[in-house]
C-alpha positions as a printed Julia matrix, in Angstrom:
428×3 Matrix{Float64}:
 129.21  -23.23   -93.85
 125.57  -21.99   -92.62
 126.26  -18.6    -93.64
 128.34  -17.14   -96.76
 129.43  -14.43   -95.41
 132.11  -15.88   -93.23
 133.97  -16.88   -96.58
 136.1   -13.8    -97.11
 136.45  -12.72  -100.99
 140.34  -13.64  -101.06
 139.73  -17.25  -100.19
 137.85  -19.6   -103.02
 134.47  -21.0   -101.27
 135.14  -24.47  -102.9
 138.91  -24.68  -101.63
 139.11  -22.4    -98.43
 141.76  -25.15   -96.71
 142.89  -25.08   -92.95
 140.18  -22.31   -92.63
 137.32  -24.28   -93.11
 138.43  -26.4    -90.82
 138.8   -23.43   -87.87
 134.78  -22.34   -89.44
 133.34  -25.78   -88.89
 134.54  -25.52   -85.21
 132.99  -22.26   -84.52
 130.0   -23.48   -85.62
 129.89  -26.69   -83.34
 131.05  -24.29   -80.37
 128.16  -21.81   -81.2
 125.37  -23.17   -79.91
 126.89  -23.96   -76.09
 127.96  -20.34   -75.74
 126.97  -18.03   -73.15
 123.57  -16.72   -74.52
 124.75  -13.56   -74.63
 127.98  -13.68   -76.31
 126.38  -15.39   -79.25
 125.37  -12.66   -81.15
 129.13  -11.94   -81.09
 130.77  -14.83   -81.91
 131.29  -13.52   -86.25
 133.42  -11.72   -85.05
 135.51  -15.28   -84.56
 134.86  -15.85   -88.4
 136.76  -12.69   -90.0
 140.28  -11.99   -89.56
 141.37   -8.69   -88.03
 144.4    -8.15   -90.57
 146.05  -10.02   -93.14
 149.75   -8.72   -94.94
 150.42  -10.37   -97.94
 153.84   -9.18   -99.07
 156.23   -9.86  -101.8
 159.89  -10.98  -100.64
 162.42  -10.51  -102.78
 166.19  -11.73  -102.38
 169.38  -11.98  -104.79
 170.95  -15.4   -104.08
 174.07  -16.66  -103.95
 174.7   -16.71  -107.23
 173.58  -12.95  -108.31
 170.08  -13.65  -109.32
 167.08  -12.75  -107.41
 164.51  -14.89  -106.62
 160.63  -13.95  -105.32
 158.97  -15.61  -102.09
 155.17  -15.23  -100.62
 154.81  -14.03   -97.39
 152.1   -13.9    -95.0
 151.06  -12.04   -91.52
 147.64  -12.69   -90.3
 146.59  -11.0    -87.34
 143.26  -12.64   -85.94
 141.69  -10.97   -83.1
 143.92   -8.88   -81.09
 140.84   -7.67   -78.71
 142.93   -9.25   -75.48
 146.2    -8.21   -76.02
 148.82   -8.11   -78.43
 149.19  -10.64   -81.82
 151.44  -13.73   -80.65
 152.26  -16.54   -83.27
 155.1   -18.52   -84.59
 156.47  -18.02   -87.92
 156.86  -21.0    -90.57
 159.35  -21.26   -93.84
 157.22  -24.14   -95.47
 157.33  -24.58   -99.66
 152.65  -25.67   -99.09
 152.58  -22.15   -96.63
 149.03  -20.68   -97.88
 147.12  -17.49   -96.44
 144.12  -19.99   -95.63
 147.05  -21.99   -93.47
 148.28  -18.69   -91.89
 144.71  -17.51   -91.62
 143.71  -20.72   -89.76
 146.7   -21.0    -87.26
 146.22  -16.88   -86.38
 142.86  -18.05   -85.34
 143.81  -21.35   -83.3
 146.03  -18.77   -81.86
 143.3   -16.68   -80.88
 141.72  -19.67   -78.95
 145.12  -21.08   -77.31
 146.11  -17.94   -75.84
 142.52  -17.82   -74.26
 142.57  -21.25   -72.76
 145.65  -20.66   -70.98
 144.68  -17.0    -70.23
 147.55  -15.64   -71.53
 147.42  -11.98   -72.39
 147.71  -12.03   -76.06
 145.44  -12.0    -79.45
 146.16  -14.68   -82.27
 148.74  -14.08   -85.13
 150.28  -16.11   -87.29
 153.03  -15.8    -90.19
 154.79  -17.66   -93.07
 156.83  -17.57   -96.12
 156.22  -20.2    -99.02
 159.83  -21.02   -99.32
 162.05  -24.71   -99.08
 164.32  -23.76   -96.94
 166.37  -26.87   -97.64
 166.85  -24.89  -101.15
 168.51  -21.54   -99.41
 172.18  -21.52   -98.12
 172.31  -20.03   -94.56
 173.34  -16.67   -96.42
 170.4   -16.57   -98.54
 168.32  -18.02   -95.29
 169.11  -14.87   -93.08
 168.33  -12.49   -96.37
 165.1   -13.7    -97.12
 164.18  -13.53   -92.97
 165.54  -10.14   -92.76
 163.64   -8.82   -95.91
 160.54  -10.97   -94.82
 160.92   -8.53   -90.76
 161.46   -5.2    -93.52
 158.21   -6.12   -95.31
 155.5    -7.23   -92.08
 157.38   -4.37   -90.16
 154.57   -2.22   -90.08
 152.37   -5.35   -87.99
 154.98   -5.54   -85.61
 156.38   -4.42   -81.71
 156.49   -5.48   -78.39
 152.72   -4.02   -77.94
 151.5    -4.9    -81.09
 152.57   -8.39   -82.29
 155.45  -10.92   -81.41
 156.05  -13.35   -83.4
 158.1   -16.85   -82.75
 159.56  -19.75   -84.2
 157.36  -22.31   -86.09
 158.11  -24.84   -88.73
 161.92  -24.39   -90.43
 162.48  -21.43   -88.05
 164.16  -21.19   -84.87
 166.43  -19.47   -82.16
 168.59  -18.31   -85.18
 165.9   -17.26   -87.12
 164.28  -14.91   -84.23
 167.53  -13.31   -83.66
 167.54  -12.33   -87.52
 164.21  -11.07   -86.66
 164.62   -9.13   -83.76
 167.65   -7.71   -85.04
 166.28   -6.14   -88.02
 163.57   -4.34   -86.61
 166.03   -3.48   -83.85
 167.79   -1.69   -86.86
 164.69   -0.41   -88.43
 163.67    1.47   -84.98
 167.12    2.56   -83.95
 167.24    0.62   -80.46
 167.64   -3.08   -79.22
 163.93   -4.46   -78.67
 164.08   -7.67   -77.39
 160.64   -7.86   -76.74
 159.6    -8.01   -79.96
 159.82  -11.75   -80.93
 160.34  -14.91   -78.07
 161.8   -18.31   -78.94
 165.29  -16.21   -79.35
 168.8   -17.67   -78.28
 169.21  -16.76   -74.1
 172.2   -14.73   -74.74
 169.65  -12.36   -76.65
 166.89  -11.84   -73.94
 165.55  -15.9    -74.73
 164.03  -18.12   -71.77
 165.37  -20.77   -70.51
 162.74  -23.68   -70.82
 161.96  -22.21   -74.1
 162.42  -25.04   -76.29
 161.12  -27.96   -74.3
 157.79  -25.56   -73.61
 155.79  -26.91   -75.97
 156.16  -30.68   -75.72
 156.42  -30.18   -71.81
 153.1   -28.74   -72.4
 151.85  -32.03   -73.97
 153.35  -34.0    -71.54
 151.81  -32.29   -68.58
 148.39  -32.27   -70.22
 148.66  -35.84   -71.1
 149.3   -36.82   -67.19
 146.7   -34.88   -65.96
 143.95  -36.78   -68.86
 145.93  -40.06   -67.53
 145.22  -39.23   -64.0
 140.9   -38.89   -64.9
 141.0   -41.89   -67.47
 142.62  -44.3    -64.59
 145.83  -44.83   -66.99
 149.0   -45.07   -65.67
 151.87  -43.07   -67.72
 154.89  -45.53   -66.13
 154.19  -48.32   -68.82
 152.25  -46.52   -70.76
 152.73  -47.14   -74.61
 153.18  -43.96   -76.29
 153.57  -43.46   -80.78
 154.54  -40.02   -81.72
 153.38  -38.81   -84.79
 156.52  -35.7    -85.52
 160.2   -35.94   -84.03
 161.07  -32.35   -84.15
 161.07  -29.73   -81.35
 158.03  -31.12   -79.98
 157.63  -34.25   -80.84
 161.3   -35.2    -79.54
 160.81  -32.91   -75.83
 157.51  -35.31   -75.77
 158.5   -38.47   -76.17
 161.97  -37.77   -74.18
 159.73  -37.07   -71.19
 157.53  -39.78   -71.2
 160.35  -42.09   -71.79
 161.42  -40.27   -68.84
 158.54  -40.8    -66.6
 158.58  -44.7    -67.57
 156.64  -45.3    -70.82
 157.63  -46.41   -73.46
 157.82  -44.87   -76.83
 156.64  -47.72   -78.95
 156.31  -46.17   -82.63
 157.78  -42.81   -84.33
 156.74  -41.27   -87.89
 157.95  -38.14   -89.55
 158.29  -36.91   -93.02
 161.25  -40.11   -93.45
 158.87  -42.85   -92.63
 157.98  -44.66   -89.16
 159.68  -46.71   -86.95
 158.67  -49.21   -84.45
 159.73  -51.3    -80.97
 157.18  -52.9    -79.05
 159.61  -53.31   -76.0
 160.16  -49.19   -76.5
 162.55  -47.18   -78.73
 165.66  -45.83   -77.54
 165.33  -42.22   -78.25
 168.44  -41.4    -77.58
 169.73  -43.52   -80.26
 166.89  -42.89   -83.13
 168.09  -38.72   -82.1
 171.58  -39.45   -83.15
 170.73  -41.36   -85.84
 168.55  -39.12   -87.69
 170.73  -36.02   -86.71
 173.71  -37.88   -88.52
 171.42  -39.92   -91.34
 168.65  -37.34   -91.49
 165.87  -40.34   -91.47
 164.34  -42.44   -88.59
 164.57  -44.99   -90.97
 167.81  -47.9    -90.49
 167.78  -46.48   -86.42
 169.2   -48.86   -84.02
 166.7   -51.05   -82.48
 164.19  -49.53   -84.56
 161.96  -52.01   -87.4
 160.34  -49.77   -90.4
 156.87  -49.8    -90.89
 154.33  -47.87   -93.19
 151.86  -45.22   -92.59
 148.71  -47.63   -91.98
 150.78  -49.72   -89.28
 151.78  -46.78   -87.46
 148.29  -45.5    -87.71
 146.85  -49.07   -85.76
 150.47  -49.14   -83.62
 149.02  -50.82   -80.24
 149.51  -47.98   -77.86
 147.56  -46.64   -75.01
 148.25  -42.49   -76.47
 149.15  -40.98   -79.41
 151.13  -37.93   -79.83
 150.26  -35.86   -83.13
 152.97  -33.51   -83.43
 154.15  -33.16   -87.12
 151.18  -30.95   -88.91
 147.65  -29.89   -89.63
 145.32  -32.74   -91.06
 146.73  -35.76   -90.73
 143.86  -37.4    -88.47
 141.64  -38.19   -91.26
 138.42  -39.6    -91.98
 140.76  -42.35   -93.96
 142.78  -43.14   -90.7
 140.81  -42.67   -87.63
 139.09  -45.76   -87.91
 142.79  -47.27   -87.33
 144.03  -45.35   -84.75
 143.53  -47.52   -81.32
 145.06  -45.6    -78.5
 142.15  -44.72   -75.66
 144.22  -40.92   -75.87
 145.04  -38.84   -78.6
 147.11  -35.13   -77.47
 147.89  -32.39   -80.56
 150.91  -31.4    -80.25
 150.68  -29.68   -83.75
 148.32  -27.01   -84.52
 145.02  -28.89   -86.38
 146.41  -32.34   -86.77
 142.74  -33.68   -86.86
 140.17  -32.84   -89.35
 136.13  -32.23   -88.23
 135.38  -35.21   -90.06
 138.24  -37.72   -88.05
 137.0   -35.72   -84.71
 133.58  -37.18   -85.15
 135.05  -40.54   -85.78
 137.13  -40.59   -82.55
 134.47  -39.22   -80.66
 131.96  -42.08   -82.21
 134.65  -44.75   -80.81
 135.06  -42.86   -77.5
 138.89  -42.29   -78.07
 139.75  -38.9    -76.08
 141.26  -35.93   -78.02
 143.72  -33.55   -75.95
 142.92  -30.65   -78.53
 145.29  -27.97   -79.77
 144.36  -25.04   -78.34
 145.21  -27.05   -74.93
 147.72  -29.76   -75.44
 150.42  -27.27   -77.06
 149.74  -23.85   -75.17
 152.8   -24.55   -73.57
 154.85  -22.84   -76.07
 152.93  -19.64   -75.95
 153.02  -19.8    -72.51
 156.5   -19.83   -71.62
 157.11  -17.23   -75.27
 154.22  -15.02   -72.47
 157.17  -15.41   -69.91
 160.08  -14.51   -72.05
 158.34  -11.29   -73.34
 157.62  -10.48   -69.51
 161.28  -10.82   -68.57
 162.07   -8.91   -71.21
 160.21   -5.82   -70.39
 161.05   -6.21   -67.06
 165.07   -6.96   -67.51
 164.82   -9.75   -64.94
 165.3   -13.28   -65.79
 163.8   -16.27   -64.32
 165.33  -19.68   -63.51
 164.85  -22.67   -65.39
 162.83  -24.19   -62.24
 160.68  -21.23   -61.47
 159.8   -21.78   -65.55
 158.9   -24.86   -65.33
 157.14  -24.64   -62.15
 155.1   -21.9    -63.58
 154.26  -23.63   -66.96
 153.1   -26.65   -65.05
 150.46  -25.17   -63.13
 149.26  -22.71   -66.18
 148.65  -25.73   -68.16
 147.26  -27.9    -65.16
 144.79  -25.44   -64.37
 143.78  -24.68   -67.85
 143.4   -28.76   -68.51
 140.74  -29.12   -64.75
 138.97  -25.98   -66.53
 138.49  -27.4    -69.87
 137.97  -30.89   -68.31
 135.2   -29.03   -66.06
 133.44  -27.7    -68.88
 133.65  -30.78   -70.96
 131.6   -32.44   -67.99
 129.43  -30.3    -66.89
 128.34  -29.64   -70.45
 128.42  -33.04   -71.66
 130.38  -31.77   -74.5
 133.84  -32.94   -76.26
 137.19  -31.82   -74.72
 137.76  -29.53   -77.87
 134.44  -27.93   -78.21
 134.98  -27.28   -74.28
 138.36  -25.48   -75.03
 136.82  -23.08   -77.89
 133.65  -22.69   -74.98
 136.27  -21.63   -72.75
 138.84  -19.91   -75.15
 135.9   -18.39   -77.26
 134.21  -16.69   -74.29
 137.23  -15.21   -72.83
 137.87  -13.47   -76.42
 134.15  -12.35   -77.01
 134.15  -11.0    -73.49
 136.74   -8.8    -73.96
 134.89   -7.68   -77.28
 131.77   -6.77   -75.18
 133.47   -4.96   -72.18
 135.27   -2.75   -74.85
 132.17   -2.23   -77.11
 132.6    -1.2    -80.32
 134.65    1.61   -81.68
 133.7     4.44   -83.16
């Protein structure tokens, strides 16, 4: 980094992790800020907040066991902290630090009213029975209860957490403050004050953002060869909708292995099969291959929608889709982005490609407040044009500028956050 001082004392300079990453992209956005937001943008290299709390549980068994937990609240200078929450055994503060800030940016590009936060507990939740599950997530709500409320920060489901997991949450702080808040988490179960068009939200987002990049690059999604790097929540929405619209999905990898049909996978089939096996691999119709192959898979876009970092310097040279859309938060390292952008491969970023889960988790909290629900078609019809118009503004910028699609997003995002910090000035 150019300047020491954005290394904060609880992170180790030579291993600061998913943060650098989120550091080495403020300082390629820098320079094409507005001249007079510039002085502003440290601000974008400290966090606001960061819990680090202890979570202890008795199991199942009558001893009790410890856990790490994290909640990082980034910049909350345009609204309230939003951010998923992950149960992940490699969960680090750098991680939680790094996503609270993507956060930050995401909510900006789609102009949703809301700050970045982020939180996690370094825990295998494979290890925990559903008992010990709900213990640890209620203890983990006791301990970061202090961050949270509907005007203050919201979390949301993430990695190992989900509907059940939210209600948990919401729940106990429910108890903790004596009254039924609803609108203190989103991704919750409907019958609890959830959305409907929650759970597809994210890789809807990725597939509307990937037709409107078709639509400028002259490529034509009915045929359309599509690998998917993830085949959870997102990854699965995804490629179900592109199969949908006529592609075909031609290659799927998650933490089992990959899978492969050049004639297109049937997705309904791999589903049941790994619900039942718990492993793409031995699907129906479906030939294994290895990382590398999947990597060089002849398609025309790639979906990465498992984690951060997997775009590498080591890979990208492989990689020979003309498309690229994260649908994970910081699947590509700085290193892999210059390498696309040397070979001319477009990069749906982040901060755009999966702001579809924030968005709609922006219109469950609303219809919350407000006690009046929303249909599943006014949803979607509403999540469409959010991210449509956020992708022609980001595209716009990424012209005009002569700049990459995700330095154009953090322009955009970036300015919208440092904005807000110069209209409010500084306090005291």
């Amino acid at each position: 980094m150019n300047n020491v001082s954005h290394i904060p004392s609880y992170l180790s300079p030579e291993h600061l992790g998913p943060w650098e990453t989120f550091l080495v992209q403020i300082d390629r956005v820098e320079p094409h800020l507005a001249p007079e937001l510039r002085p502003l943008a440290p601000i974008l290299t400290r966090p606001m907040r960061a819990l680090i709390v202890n979570v202890p549980i008795r199991l199942d068994n009558g001893e009790m066991a410890h856990f790490e937990g994290y909640r990082v609240q980034h910049n909350l200078a345009r609204g309230p902290g939003k951010g998923g929450i992950r149960f992940h055994p490699q969960v680090t503060l750098s991680e939680v630090m790094a996503l609270s800030a993507w956060m930050t940016v995401k909510n900006a590009v789609v102009n949703v009213p809301y700050g970045g936060a982020k939180g996690g507990v370094r825990v295998d939740p494979k290890q925990l029975s559903l008992a010990e599950l709900e213990r640890l997530t209620r203890r983990y709500t006791s301990e970061i209860h202090i961050l949270l409320g509907q005007d203050k920060d919201i979390p949301a489901p993430d990695i190992n957490t989900n509907e059940q997991t939210m209600a948990w949450i919401m729940d106990t702080y429910s108890m903790n403050e004596g009254r039924t808040a609803m609108g203190v988490v989103t991704g919750k179960p409907v019958s609890l004050g959830g959305s409907l068009g929650r759970k597809d939200a994210t890789g809807r987002g990725v597939f509307v953002s990937t037709v409107e990049a078709a639509r400028h690059l002259g490529l034509e999604i009915a045929g359309a060869r599509v690998a998917v790097q993830g085949f959870g929540n997102v990854g699965e929405a995804a490629a179900r909708l592109f199969a949908e619209a006529g592609a075909r999905v031609v290659a799927l990898q998650d933490g089992s292995g990959a899978i492969a049909n050049p004639a297109g996978l049937d997705l309904q089939a791999v589903k049941a099969w790994r619900q039942t096996q718990r492993s793409l691999l031995g699907a129906p119709g479906a030939e294994t291959i290895d990382a590398e192959r999947f990597w060089s898979t002849d398609a025309d876009i790639l979906v990465a929608a498992a984690m951060e970092n997997q775009i590498t310097a080591a890979n990208a040279g492989l990689i020979r889709a003309r498309l690229i859309v994260e649908g994970a938060n910081g699947p590509t390292t700085p290193e892999a982005d210059l390498i696309l952008q040397e070979r001319g491969i477009t990069v749906i970023p982040d901060v755009l490609a999966n702001a579809g889960g924030v968005t709609v988790s922006y219109f469950e909290w609303v219809q919350d407040i407000s006690a009046f629900f929303w249909t599943e078609d006014e949803i979607n019809a509403r999540l469409d044009r959010i991210m449509r118009e956020a992708f022609a503004a980001v595209w716009e910028a990424a012209r005009s500028k002569g700049i990459v699609m995700r330095t154009a997003a953090f322009v955009l995002g970036c300015e919208r956050v440092l904005m807000a910090h110069k209209l409010r000035g500084l306090y005291p």
